[in-house]
Each structure stands twice: as structure tokens, then as C-alpha cells.
Tab-separated table of C-alpha atoms and ligand atoms in Angstrom:
chain	number	residue	atom	x	y	z
A	1	MET	CA	-296.006	50.478	-62.473
A	2	LYS	CA	-293.518	47.747	-63.374
A	3	LYS	CA	-290.135	48.365	-61.781
A	4	GLU	CA	-287.602	49.460	-64.399
A	5	LYS	CA	-284.581	47.243	-64.982
A	6	ILE	CA	-281.468	49.396	-65.008
A	7	ILE	CA	-277.784	48.520	-65.365
A	8	LEU	CA	-274.906	50.608	-64.041
A	9	THR	CA	-271.330	49.498	-64.347
A	10	GLY	CA	-267.977	50.908	-65.361
A	11	ASP	CA	-264.206	50.899	-65.416
A	12	ARG	CA	-261.378	53.101	-64.221
A	13	PRO	CA	-259.468	54.870	-67.020
A	14	THR	CA	-256.077	53.753	-65.672
A	15	GLY	CA	-255.149	51.886	-68.852
A	16	LYS	CA	-256.598	50.071	-71.812
A	17	LEU	CA	-259.078	47.335	-71.008
A	18	HIS	CA	-257.839	43.767	-70.672
A	19	ILE	CA	-259.263	40.271	-71.021
A	20	GLY	CA	-260.059	40.235	-67.265
A	21	HIS	CA	-262.484	43.118	-67.856
A	22	PHE	CA	-263.859	41.303	-70.852
A	23	VAL	CA	-264.729	38.028	-69.113
A	24	GLY	CA	-265.522	39.675	-65.766
A	25	SER	CA	-268.011	42.224	-67.011
A	26	LEU	CA	-267.725	43.637	-70.529
A	27	LYS	CA	-268.884	40.545	-72.409
A	28	ARG	CA	-271.899	40.271	-70.124
A	29	ARG	CA	-272.786	43.943	-70.626
A	30	VAL	CA	-272.887	43.496	-74.376
A	31	GLU	CA	-275.098	40.400	-74.046
A	32	LEU	CA	-277.444	42.178	-71.639
A	33	GLN	CA	-277.530	45.250	-73.881
A	34	ASN	CA	-278.491	43.136	-76.874
A	35	SER	CA	-281.022	41.031	-74.927
A	36	GLY	CA	-283.377	44.021	-74.892
A	37	GLU	CA	-284.412	43.081	-71.343
A	38	PHE	CA	-283.173	46.285	-69.746
A	39	ASP	CA	-284.886	49.642	-69.789
A	40	LYS	CA	-281.681	51.637	-69.351
A	41	ILE	CA	-277.972	50.864	-69.388
A	42	PHE	CA	-275.345	53.241	-67.985
A	43	ILE	CA	-271.641	52.622	-68.470
A	44	MET	CA	-269.365	54.900	-66.546
A	45	ILE	CA	-265.725	55.759	-67.137
A	46	ALA	CA	-264.683	56.247	-63.507
A	47	ASP	CA	-262.081	59.002	-63.858
A	48	ALA	CA	-262.769	60.585	-60.459
A	49	GLN	CA	-262.268	57.210	-58.825
A	50	ALA	CA	-259.065	56.671	-60.837
A	51	LEU	CA	-257.763	59.974	-59.448
A	52	THR	CA	-258.102	58.699	-55.871
A	53	ASP	CA	-254.922	56.675	-56.362
A	54	ASN	CA	-253.442	58.590	-59.294
A	55	VAL	CA	-253.589	62.052	-57.798
A	56	ASP	CA	-250.210	63.053	-59.220
A	57	ASN	CA	-250.863	61.633	-62.660
A	58	PRO	CA	-253.904	63.383	-64.112
A	59	GLU	CA	-252.492	63.038	-67.617
A	60	LYS	CA	-252.674	59.230	-67.389
A	61	VAL	CA	-256.363	59.403	-66.530
A	62	ARG	CA	-257.037	62.000	-69.224
A	63	GLN	CA	-255.325	59.934	-71.932
A	64	ASN	CA	-257.056	56.706	-71.003
A	65	ILE	CA	-260.639	57.959	-71.261
A	66	ILE	CA	-260.603	57.580	-75.024
A	67	GLU	CA	-258.799	54.219	-74.779
A	68	VAL	CA	-261.562	52.826	-72.579
A	69	ALA	CA	-264.271	54.318	-74.814
A	70	LEU	CA	-262.651	52.720	-77.882
A	71	ASP	CA	-262.474	49.363	-76.103
A	72	TYR	CA	-266.180	49.609	-75.254
A	73	LEU	CA	-267.175	50.338	-78.816
A	74	ALA	CA	-264.846	47.657	-80.184
A	75	CYS	CA	-266.468	45.056	-77.904
A	76	GLY	CA	-269.962	45.963	-79.061
A	77	ILE	CA	-271.263	48.520	-76.573
A	78	ASP	CA	-273.690	50.482	-78.726
A	79	PRO	CA	-274.206	54.138	-77.728
A	80	THR	CA	-277.716	54.075	-79.165
A	81	LYS	CA	-278.631	51.408	-76.593
A	82	SER	CA	-276.248	52.214	-73.707
A	83	THR	CA	-275.322	55.578	-72.197
A	84	ILE	CA	-271.548	55.892	-71.877
A	85	PHE	CA	-270.501	58.773	-69.629
A	86	ILE	CA	-267.589	60.175	-67.607
A	87	GLN	CA	-267.944	60.207	-63.821
A	88	SER	CA	-266.308	63.599	-63.101
A	89	GLN	CA	-268.767	65.367	-65.390
A	90	ILE	CA	-271.694	64.483	-63.136
A	91	ALA	CA	-271.338	66.813	-60.127
A	92	GLU	CA	-274.477	65.290	-58.597
A	93	LEU	CA	-272.435	62.183	-57.746
A	94	CYS	CA	-270.187	64.209	-55.407
A	95	GLU	CA	-273.138	65.633	-53.578
A	96	LEU	CA	-274.674	62.203	-53.077
A	97	SER	CA	-271.365	60.840	-51.761
A	98	PHE	CA	-271.194	63.713	-49.295
A	99	TYR	CA	-274.550	62.780	-47.786
A	100	TYR	CA	-273.818	59.039	-47.817
A	101	MET	CA	-270.631	59.620	-45.800
A	102	ASN	CA	-272.815	60.177	-42.747
A	103	LEU	CA	-274.275	56.700	-43.127
A	104	VAL	CA	-270.986	54.769	-43.013
A	105	THR	CA	-268.480	54.305	-40.190
A	106	VAL	CA	-264.702	54.366	-40.525
A	107	SER	CA	-264.468	50.865	-39.064
A	108	ARG	CA	-266.924	49.567	-41.663
A	109	LEU	CA	-264.725	50.935	-44.448
A	110	GLN	CA	-261.637	49.441	-42.811
A	111	ARG	CA	-263.253	46.010	-42.978
A	112	ASN	CA	-263.766	46.143	-46.762
A	113	PRO	CA	-261.544	43.295	-48.047
A	114	THR	CA	-261.073	44.750	-51.550
A	115	VAL	CA	-259.993	48.124	-50.159
A	116	LYS	CA	-257.642	46.300	-47.751
A	117	THR	CA	-255.938	44.413	-50.607
A	118	GLU	CA	-255.750	47.517	-52.784
A	119	ILE	CA	-254.185	49.562	-49.954
A	120	GLN	CA	-251.463	46.908	-49.646
A	121	MET	CA	-250.954	46.776	-53.416
A	122	ARG	CA	-250.416	50.525	-53.549
A	123	ASN	CA	-248.250	50.751	-50.406
A	124	PHE	CA	-250.758	53.117	-48.861
A	125	GLU	CA	-250.600	51.470	-45.394
A	126	SER	CA	-248.875	54.354	-43.631
A	127	SER	CA	-250.828	57.156	-45.287
A	128	ILE	CA	-254.092	56.340	-46.993
A	129	PRO	CA	-255.615	59.174	-49.026
A	130	VAL	CA	-259.083	59.878	-47.609
A	131	GLY	CA	-260.544	59.901	-51.121
A	132	PHE	CA	-259.202	56.430	-51.821
A	133	PHE	CA	-260.355	55.115	-48.455
A	134	THR	CA	-263.879	56.340	-49.083
A	135	TYR	CA	-264.215	55.269	-52.710
A	136	PRO	CA	-266.732	52.516	-51.817
A	137	ILE	CA	-269.044	55.341	-50.715
A	138	SER	CA	-268.620	57.205	-53.976
A	139	GLN	CA	-269.270	53.955	-55.793
A	140	ALA	CA	-272.545	53.636	-53.877
A	141	ALA	CA	-273.396	57.117	-55.142
A	142	ASP	CA	-272.632	56.091	-58.737
A	143	ILE	CA	-274.861	53.036	-58.530
A	144	THR	CA	-277.782	54.610	-56.682
A	145	ALA	CA	-277.797	57.846	-58.691
A	146	PHE	CA	-279.027	55.810	-61.636
A	147	LYS	CA	-281.366	53.663	-59.520
A	148	ALA	CA	-279.482	50.663	-60.862
A	149	THR	CA	-281.086	47.283	-60.247
A	150	THR	CA	-278.275	45.214	-61.794
A	151	VAL	CA	-274.503	45.651	-61.624
A	152	PRO	CA	-272.507	43.197	-63.803
A	153	VAL	CA	-268.973	43.102	-62.355
A	154	GLY	CA	-266.103	40.830	-61.342
A	155	GLU	CA	-265.824	39.256	-57.906
A	156	ASP	CA	-263.586	42.007	-56.494
A	157	GLN	CA	-266.643	44.282	-56.569
A	158	LYS	CA	-268.737	42.140	-54.215
A	159	PRO	CA	-267.763	44.115	-51.080
A	160	MET	CA	-268.671	47.357	-52.903
A	161	LEU	CA	-272.149	46.097	-53.669
A	162	GLU	CA	-272.621	44.957	-50.067
A	163	GLN	CA	-271.565	48.408	-48.902
A	164	THR	CA	-273.957	50.036	-51.371
A	165	ASN	CA	-276.874	47.945	-50.147
A	166	GLU	CA	-276.141	48.846	-46.526
A	167	ILE	CA	-276.174	52.529	-47.463
A	168	VAL	CA	-279.448	52.134	-49.353
A	169	ARG	CA	-281.121	50.322	-46.464
A	170	ARG	CA	-279.885	52.840	-43.895
A	171	PHE	CA	-280.919	55.803	-46.070
A	172	ASN	CA	-284.378	54.381	-46.744
A	173	HIS	CA	-284.838	53.500	-43.083
A	174	ILE	CA	-284.026	57.014	-41.884
A	175	TYR	CA	-285.421	59.167	-44.697
A	176	GLY	CA	-288.118	56.974	-46.238
A	177	ASP	CA	-288.144	54.770	-49.310
A	178	THR	CA	-286.042	56.635	-51.896
A	179	LEU	CA	-283.094	54.573	-53.124
A	180	VAL	CA	-283.027	51.239	-54.945
A	181	GLU	CA	-281.015	48.210	-53.748
A	182	PRO	CA	-278.936	46.839	-56.636
A	183	GLU	CA	-278.120	43.200	-57.320
A	184	ILE	CA	-274.637	42.085	-58.277
A	185	LEU	CA	-274.366	39.993	-61.440
A	186	LEU	CA	-271.216	37.877	-61.334
A	187	PRO	CA	-269.905	35.804	-64.252
A	188	ASP	CA	-271.368	32.250	-64.370
A	189	ASN	CA	-268.004	30.763	-65.246
A	190	ALA	CA	-265.821	30.381	-62.113
A	191	ALA	CA	-262.611	31.127	-64.066
A	192	CYS	CA	-264.029	34.538	-65.020
A	193	LEU	CA	-264.805	35.749	-61.502
A	194	ARG	CA	-261.258	36.974	-61.036
A	195	LEU	CA	-259.064	36.179	-64.014
A	196	PRO	CA	-255.419	35.829	-62.926
A	197	GLY	CA	-252.593	37.787	-64.565
A	198	THR	CA	-250.193	36.288	-67.125
A	199	ASP	CA	-247.665	36.081	-64.248
A	200	GLY	CA	-249.990	33.757	-62.304
A	201	LYS	CA	-250.816	36.468	-59.732
A	202	ALA	CA	-254.328	36.369	-58.296
A	203	LYS	CA	-255.818	39.130	-60.469
A	204	MET	CA	-255.098	40.538	-63.884
A	205	SER	CA	-254.947	44.231	-63.155
A	206	LYS	CA	-253.830	47.314	-65.044
A	207	SER	CA	-251.921	48.423	-61.957
A	208	LEU	CA	-249.918	45.160	-61.783
A	209	GLY	CA	-248.729	45.149	-65.412
A	210	ASN	CA	-249.726	41.500	-65.941
A	211	CYS	CA	-252.405	42.039	-68.566
A	212	ILE	CA	-253.380	40.896	-72.014
A	213	TYR	CA	-255.077	43.955	-73.471
A	214	LEU	CA	-258.046	43.696	-75.788
A	215	SER	CA	-256.214	45.845	-78.345
A	216	GLU	CA	-252.985	43.819	-78.269
A	217	THR	CA	-251.424	43.316	-81.743
A	218	ALA	CA	-251.546	39.737	-83.047
A	219	ASP	CA	-247.765	39.341	-82.489
A	220	GLU	CA	-247.776	40.821	-79.016
A	221	LEU	CA	-250.710	38.590	-78.074
A	222	GLN	CA	-248.841	35.412	-79.070
A	223	LYS	CA	-245.660	36.637	-77.344
A	224	LYS	CA	-247.509	37.229	-74.075
A	225	ILE	CA	-249.174	33.824	-74.229
A	226	LYS	CA	-245.842	32.087	-74.908
A	227	SER	CA	-244.256	33.655	-71.821
A	228	MET	CA	-247.216	32.919	-69.540
A	229	TYR	CA	-246.899	31.296	-66.151
A	230	THR	CA	-247.712	27.552	-66.121
A	231	ASP	CA	-246.701	24.798	-63.709
A	232	PRO	CA	-243.092	25.559	-62.662
A	233	ASP	CA	-242.469	21.847	-61.916
A	234	HIS	CA	-243.527	20.720	-65.382
A	235	ILE	CA	-240.045	20.757	-66.859
A	236	ARG	CA	-239.906	17.869	-69.350
A	237	VAL	CA	-242.762	17.048	-71.697
A	238	GLN	CA	-243.144	13.565	-70.215
A	239	ASP	CA	-243.532	14.932	-66.640
A	240	PRO	CA	-247.036	15.016	-65.142
A	241	GLY	CA	-248.317	18.616	-65.019
A	242	LYS	CA	-250.594	20.500	-62.628
A	243	ILE	CA	-253.810	22.173	-63.747
A	244	GLU	CA	-254.612	24.019	-60.516
A	245	GLY	CA	-253.009	27.455	-60.498
A	246	ASN	CA	-251.804	26.904	-64.070
A	247	THR	CA	-252.803	30.148	-65.740
A	248	VAL	CA	-252.882	28.721	-69.270
A	249	PHE	CA	-255.571	26.256	-68.207
A	250	THR	CA	-257.465	28.948	-66.301
A	251	TYR	CA	-257.620	30.995	-69.510
A	252	LEU	CA	-258.762	27.909	-71.403
A	253	ASP	CA	-261.503	27.460	-68.774
A	254	ALA	CA	-262.525	31.063	-69.452
A	255	PHE	CA	-262.346	31.123	-73.260
A	256	CYS	CA	-262.425	27.637	-74.737
A	257	ASN	CA	-265.381	25.580	-75.957
A	258	ASP	CA	-265.641	22.154	-77.608
A	259	GLU	CA	-265.789	23.615	-81.135
A	260	HIS	CA	-262.330	25.104	-80.695
A	261	PHE	CA	-260.949	21.557	-80.535
A	262	GLY	CA	-262.440	20.722	-83.909
A	263	ARG	CA	-260.848	23.840	-85.392
A	264	TYR	CA	-257.417	23.899	-83.769
A	265	LEU	CA	-256.621	20.677	-81.890
A	266	ASN	CA	-258.724	17.809	-83.128
A	267	GLU	CA	-256.817	15.041	-81.321
A	268	TYR	CA	-258.928	15.962	-78.290
A	269	ALA	CA	-262.708	16.187	-78.023
A	270	ASN	CA	-262.818	18.663	-75.160
A	271	LEU	CA	-260.926	20.445	-72.407
A	272	ASP	CA	-261.291	17.564	-69.949
A	273	GLU	CA	-259.358	15.275	-72.304
A	274	LEU	CA	-256.625	17.875	-72.771
A	275	LYS	CA	-256.357	18.403	-69.010
A	276	ALA	CA	-256.192	14.648	-68.364
A	277	HIS	CA	-253.313	14.287	-70.819
A	278	TYR	CA	-251.426	17.166	-69.246
A	279	GLN	CA	-251.877	15.663	-65.780
A	280	ARG	CA	-250.727	12.237	-66.973
A	281	GLY	CA	-247.623	13.656	-68.615
A	282	GLY	CA	-246.584	13.694	-72.247
A	283	LEU	CA	-248.124	17.035	-73.215
A	284	GLY	CA	-245.833	20.052	-73.544
A	285	ASP	CA	-246.694	23.598	-72.440
A	286	MET	CA	-245.982	25.018	-75.891
A	287	LYS	CA	-248.665	22.910	-77.546
A	288	VAL	CA	-251.256	24.061	-75.011
A	289	LYS	CA	-250.112	27.667	-75.360
A	290	LYS	CA	-250.367	27.490	-79.150
A	291	PHE	CA	-253.932	26.234	-78.814
A	292	LEU	CA	-254.754	29.053	-76.388
A	293	GLY	CA	-253.106	31.496	-78.810
A	294	ALA	CA	-255.414	30.399	-81.633
A	295	ILE	CA	-258.521	30.748	-79.448
A	296	MET	CA	-257.488	34.167	-78.172
A	297	GLU	CA	-256.758	35.422	-81.675
A	298	GLU	CA	-260.205	34.232	-82.784
A	299	GLN	CA	-261.739	36.202	-79.908
A	300	LEU	CA	-259.576	39.335	-80.007
A	301	GLY	CA	-258.920	39.657	-83.753
A	302	PRO	CA	-262.379	41.080	-84.582
A	303	ILE	CA	-262.266	43.394	-81.522
A	304	ARG	CA	-258.884	44.735	-82.689
A	305	GLU	CA	-260.234	45.330	-86.207
A	306	ARG	CA	-263.377	47.126	-85.003
A	307	ARG	CA	-261.249	49.301	-82.731
A	308	LYS	CA	-259.187	50.404	-85.744
A	309	GLU	CA	-262.386	51.488	-87.500
A	310	PHE	CA	-263.523	53.571	-84.511
A	311	GLU	CA	-260.045	55.122	-84.171
A	312	LYS	CA	-260.632	56.832	-87.554
A	313	ASP	CA	-263.038	59.364	-86.037
A	314	ILE	CA	-261.934	60.294	-82.516
A	315	PRO	CA	-263.851	63.627	-82.345
A	316	ALA	CA	-267.083	61.680	-82.972
A	317	ILE	CA	-266.346	59.566	-79.911
A	318	TYR	CA	-265.881	62.642	-77.712
A	319	GLU	CA	-269.210	63.937	-79.071
A	320	MET	CA	-270.859	60.650	-78.119
A	321	LEU	CA	-269.320	60.876	-74.617
A	322	LYS	CA	-270.513	64.470	-74.199
A	323	LYS	CA	-274.051	63.469	-75.055
A	324	GLY	CA	-273.764	60.496	-72.704
A	325	CYS	CA	-272.698	62.857	-69.899
A	326	ASP	CA	-275.677	65.148	-70.561
A	327	ASP	CA	-278.124	62.237	-70.493
A	328	ALA	CA	-276.563	60.735	-67.363
A	329	ARG	CA	-276.550	64.104	-65.577
A	330	ALA	CA	-280.283	64.522	-66.105
A	331	VAL	CA	-280.996	61.132	-64.524
A	332	ALA	CA	-278.645	61.742	-61.573
A	333	ALA	CA	-280.228	65.165	-61.012
A	334	ASP	CA	-283.671	63.565	-60.683
A	335	THR	CA	-282.389	61.146	-58.060
A	336	LEU	CA	-280.616	63.957	-56.226
A	337	ALA	CA	-283.882	65.915	-56.104
A	338	ASP	CA	-285.560	62.856	-54.519
A	339	VAL	CA	-282.700	62.572	-52.020
A	340	ARG	CA	-282.826	66.262	-51.065
A	341	ARG	CA	-286.583	66.034	-50.587
A	342	ALA	CA	-286.253	62.911	-48.429
A	343	MET	CA	-283.486	64.504	-46.360
A	344	LYS	CA	-285.573	67.649	-45.886
A	345	ILE	CA	-282.996	69.952	-47.452
A	346	ASN	CA	-285.275	71.158	-50.248
A	347	TYR	CA	-286.081	74.474	-48.501
A	348	PHE	CA	-287.017	76.550	-51.524
A	349	GLU	CA	-288.865	73.937	-53.506
A	350	ASP	CA	-291.501	73.385	-50.842
A	351	THR	CA	-293.669	76.530	-50.767
A	352	ASN	CA	-295.767	75.268	-47.851
A	353	PHE	CA	-292.628	74.967	-45.794
A	354	ILE	CA	-291.864	78.686	-45.906
A	355	ALA	CA	-295.495	79.566	-45.133
A	356	GLU	CA	-295.410	77.200	-42.141
A	357	GLN	CA	-292.220	78.775	-40.881
A	358	ALA	CA	-293.775	82.227	-41.162
A	359	LYS	CA	-296.765	81.005	-39.179
A	360	ARG	CA	-294.509	79.562	-36.478
A	361	PHE	CA	-293.003	82.976	-35.846
A	362	HIS	CA	-296.229	84.960	-35.939
A	363	ASP	CA	-298.651	82.813	-33.956
R	401	ATP	P1	-257.062	49.068	-61.549
R	401	ATP	O1	-255.822	48.243	-61.399
R	401	ATP	O2	-256.814	50.470	-61.976
R	401	ATP	O3	-258.005	48.957	-60.371
R	401	ATP	P2	-258.490	46.974	-62.869
R	401	ATP	O4	-257.726	46.226	-63.895
R	401	ATP	O5	-258.691	46.371	-61.515
R	401	ATP	O6	-257.821	48.411	-62.770
R	401	ATP	P3	-261.117	48.158	-62.842
R	401	ATP	O7	-261.358	49.321	-63.720
R	401	ATP	O8	-260.856	48.372	-61.397
R	401	ATP	O9	-259.898	47.331	-63.465
R	401	ATP	O10	-262.317	47.105	-62.974
R	401	ATP	C1	-263.394	47.258	-63.873
R	401	ATP	C2	-264.300	46.053	-63.933
R	401	ATP	O11	-263.612	44.908	-64.424
R	401	ATP	C3	-264.865	45.616	-62.570
R	401	ATP	O12	-266.162	45.148	-62.789
R	401	ATP	C4	-263.978	44.481	-62.150
R	401	ATP	O13	-264.659	43.576	-61.306
R	401	ATP	C5	-263.687	43.833	-63.501
R	401	ATP	N1	-262.364	43.197	-63.467
R	401	ATP	C6	-261.168	43.835	-63.399
R	401	ATP	N2	-260.174	42.941	-63.384
R	401	ATP	C7	-260.754	41.705	-63.470
R	401	ATP	C8	-260.250	40.362	-63.524
R	401	ATP	N3	-258.941	40.125	-63.484
R	401	ATP	N4	-261.132	39.335	-63.618
R	401	ATP	C9	-262.458	39.573	-63.663
R	401	ATP	N5	-263.003	40.806	-63.625
R	401	ATP	C10	-262.158	41.870	-63.526
R	402	MG	MG1	-259.665	47.626	-59.880
């Protein structure tokens, strides 16, 4: 039988989705969904994971589930082609995590560079919640429960995928071939691997408050772009400017194509020409920001409009999510049955087993 091609990916409901999510993963998901090349696509709203560092703020997580779902739909995730579900509603994932915990050492988790950075960001150094510390294991459960072959994510997720593959290999080695090793699918465009925040910080992240949200109003969008971090030494228009680390140019790398020049800035043929002028001097930040503003509005305007349409029937979205949870649960339950069988903890399913035990005591 041909191996099924399955996608699993998701987002934490800690806020609305931003353009980092879009270029890092969401845009790719929609393309893959519409390519028809995948047998199944699962998109998970990771509320249980969000609670690992928002333990005292359950309301934030609760409120943001619908925000994330609306962002998905607005971007073109189609519930007839992709299963959207909520992590906490699939109890099977907890059970899988519990078994996987035996396959991972504390020192291995401590070496995870993404977890290290996130611990620093959250000031968890002196007292790390165990749930947060072990979230790479629960993420391995999420991915393997759906036998995912492909995980389209941003670069920060690379260590999670490595951890998942180690768990899969160790499990299969000990208990026999059961789980599937997933492949990470990173964005092709280098600027999209880890989109920086509007403040120039390394990563746009809900938790850092440096985001451009997909649902931003047109005014707010332009305001955020105008106040973006550029080259702090580029003070006068005639001064030469730097491209490296200049967030406006990083966003142009992520979003701009040659046609945009024809539409909004026809003195230049392409981004290389614009960059060269900026580096030479004589090109002001505001002109570049205005150009970026036009491109972003072209990209986000239709998403904003579609979101407004979906906002008209919120109960229908919860219905869709409920169905997604039911479908996802059935798949995870099948995998869990395989896992229990492999781990020899399926005592009541295996009728021979009980007969053999009886024999052992009577012979
Ligand atoms: P939080 O701050 O709560 O962790 P986040 O903004 O980092 O939120 P996640 O929900 O953790 O977002 O990430 C969801 C997906 O989006 C992951 O695949 C991640 O790799 C991708 N992603 C998040 N931020 C970026 C970014 N700035 N650039 C590229 N991809 C990103
Ligand atoms: Mg994150």
C-alpha cells in the first residue's frame, strides 16, 4: 500500500495570528491543502500547550481559540479539506505523552535550544514548570498521533522535530515498527524562516508584543509599518543605509515581488535596485515604508475582509471545531491502540493472552 501523506501543524491560542505565522507556516498550509497532494491535513489549536506557560490565565487561552480559528478560515484553510481541532479535546494525546516521557532524558530536554530561549524569555530560569519543560514531548505526541509525514513550520520548530524523530526511532526500536518519522517543511524563502518583530527583535512573537496581526485594521497596519525599526544610523536621506538587520527590508524580502514595483514604485525594476539605492544613500525610510505598506495592504486586505464574513456566524465555527475534534480523536485513538499493542499493555484486547496466563498457572 502506498504510504499516506499526512500533514500535522498548529498554533498556540495565545493571541491572534501574525504575519510571522503567515509566512512561516500558514501560507504554505493553504498551498499544500489546495495542491491535493496530501491524503489528510490536521491543524491543531494547541491550547494545552499554551497553558504550560499561561497557567494563571485560562481566559486568555479560551478567548483566543476562536481568534485563531477565524484567522485560519480567513487565510483559506478549508474545513472540508483540512481537519481543524483543539488539542485539549483529544485525551489520547496526554496518554501518548505519558508513555513517551520514558523515552527522553532530562538532559536531552535541557539541550533543546528553542526551549532554552523560551525559558529565558519567560523568566522561568529559577523555576521552570514541568509541563513547559516537557512540551517538546507533548508535541511529539501531537505529531505522531496523526502519523504525520510532513510538518510545515517556522525554523524555531526544528529542535521539536528532531526530538520527535528521536522518540519515534527509540519507540520503534524497542517496541517494533509503530510510529512514523515526520519531515519538517521549512519556508523556502530565508526571510520567512524566522520573521523578526517590528521592533527588530529576532522573532515576531505574540508573547513579545512586536507583531503585525493578520486582522490589523488598514490604519493600524500603516501606523505599525511607519514606526518600524530600520537602520538607526540612517538619519538623513542622503546617508548610506544598511540592509542587514533592517526589518523593513526583511519584510520586503518576505512579501515583495517584481510586479509590486510596477504597481506601486515603478522607478525601480526590482528589490535589488531599491536596496542598492538605499545602500548608496539618497533614499528615505518613509518612501520604503510606504511601499511596504502598499504591499502589505494588498496581502492583508482580502484576509481582513474574509475574516469579517466569518465573524458573522461564530456558532457555526464552534460547530466546525467540534466536528474537527471528533474526527481527530478517532484518528488519535487508532494510533493509541497501535501503541498500547506494541507496548504490551493491551491486556483485555488479546484473548490469547489471558488463556496463556491461565495455562501458566495450571500447568
Ligand atoms: P508564542 O509567543 O505564544 O509562542 P508564537 O508567536 O511564537 O506564539 P506559535 O503559536 O508558537 O507562535 O507558532 C506557531 C507556528 O508559527 C510555528 O510553526 C512557528 O514556527 C511559526 N512562527 C511563529 N512565529 C514565527 C515567525 N516570527 N517567523 C516564522 N514563523 C513563525
Ligand atoms: Mg512560539
